Amino acid sequence: MNFVDTIDDRVPVRRALVSVFNKRGLDLLIPGLLRLNPSLSILSTGGSFVALQAILGPGAARHLRQVSDYTGQPEMQGGLVKTLDFKIYLALLSETYNPEHAADLARTGAEPIDLVVVNLYPFQETIARAGVTPEQARANIDIGGPCLLRAAAKNFLRVAVVVDPADYPALLSELEAGGGALSLGTRFRLAQKAFAATAEYDRAIAGYLGGLTGSQVAASYPNLKPGGGEA
């Protein structure tokens, strides 16, 4: 376990990871980030990558990179595994003044990520729909997103995490006022919001699953087999 005593108040945003279900506001955020840092590098996945390509146009090749190209691992079918990779979490959790972390970054070719923009599969909205099945609810449980949010929020020492598109304008305003950097106070407030979001998300999942019976779950699978097969 590491205890840190030396950090930077203001941290410039040089590299971002963007993986969102709700793409509202990206057309404001991404051009704004690039205006403030024309050399910004962005990692992204799946539908977010496609949306960012459209926003960036001819500049996409310069600024945008698939997470799978960065990690060297393809996405799992169905997008089940996209960002759960050592190089991603090394890039999120490394501490600025830790020489062993710096050595790990150099050894793996990982690069520190300064900004994480993530929002989650709409589990709460899914279970609010009439007639939703346990399988439909299960499929909308986000795994990678909460992990990214928690890792980035834990390392508010140098990483900013944005879970709510409503925060994009304020983020850009501070970056503009701060010469492309975000303060510790802002990173901490964003971390508080990210942890609150993941806690609410998990409460919704636990509450929904806790209200189901085994027979209700089994009824979701018309081809339920007796077992013995391998995953």
Coordinates of N, CA and C in Angstrom, one line a residue, residues 5 13 43 52 67 80 99 132 147 150 155 164 175 198 208 222 225:
D5 N 3.1 11.7 -0.4 CA 3.2 13.0 0.3 C 3.5 14.1 -0.7
V13 N -3.6 18.4 -18.9 CA -4.3 17.3 -19.6 C -3.6 17.0 -20.9
L43 N -7.5 8.0 -26.1 CA -7.8 6.6 -26.2 C -9.3 6.4 -26.2
L52 N -16.2 9.8 -31.8 CA -15.0 10.7 -31.8 C -14.4 10.9 -33.2
V67 N -8.3 1.8 -27.9 CA -7.7 1.1 -26.7 C -7.0 -0.2 -27.1
L80 N -17.5 -7.1 -24.1 CA -17.4 -7.4 -22.7 C -16.1 -7.1 -22.0
P99 N 9.3 6.6 -8.4 CA 10.3 6.1 -9.5 C 10.0 4.7 -9.9
V132 N -39.2 -5.7 -18.5 CA -37.8 -6.0 -18.6 C -37.5 -7.4 -18.0
C147 N -15.0 0.3 -13.1 CA -13.5 0.1 -12.8 C -12.7 1.3 -13.2
R150 N -13.5 4.2 -10.8 CA -12.9 4.0 -9.5 C -11.4 4.2 -9.5
N155 N -7.1 7.9 -7.9 CA -5.8 8.7 -8.2 C -6.1 10.1 -8.6
D164 N -20.3 12.9 -15.6 CA -21.5 13.6 -15.9 C -21.3 14.5 -17.0
L175 N -9.9 24.5 -17.5 CA -8.8 24.3 -18.3 C -8.3 25.5 -19.0
T198 N -20.8 5.5 -8.9 CA -20.6 4.0 -8.8 C -21.3 3.4 -7.7
Y208 N -32.1 -4.5 -7.4 CA -32.8 -5.3 -8.4 C -32.6 -6.8 -8.2
P222 N -35.1 -19.5 -21.9 CA -35.9 -20.6 -22.5 C -35.1 -21.9 -22.9
K225 N -30.2 -25.3 -19.9 CA -29.7 -26.7 -20.0 C -29.3 -27.2 -18.6

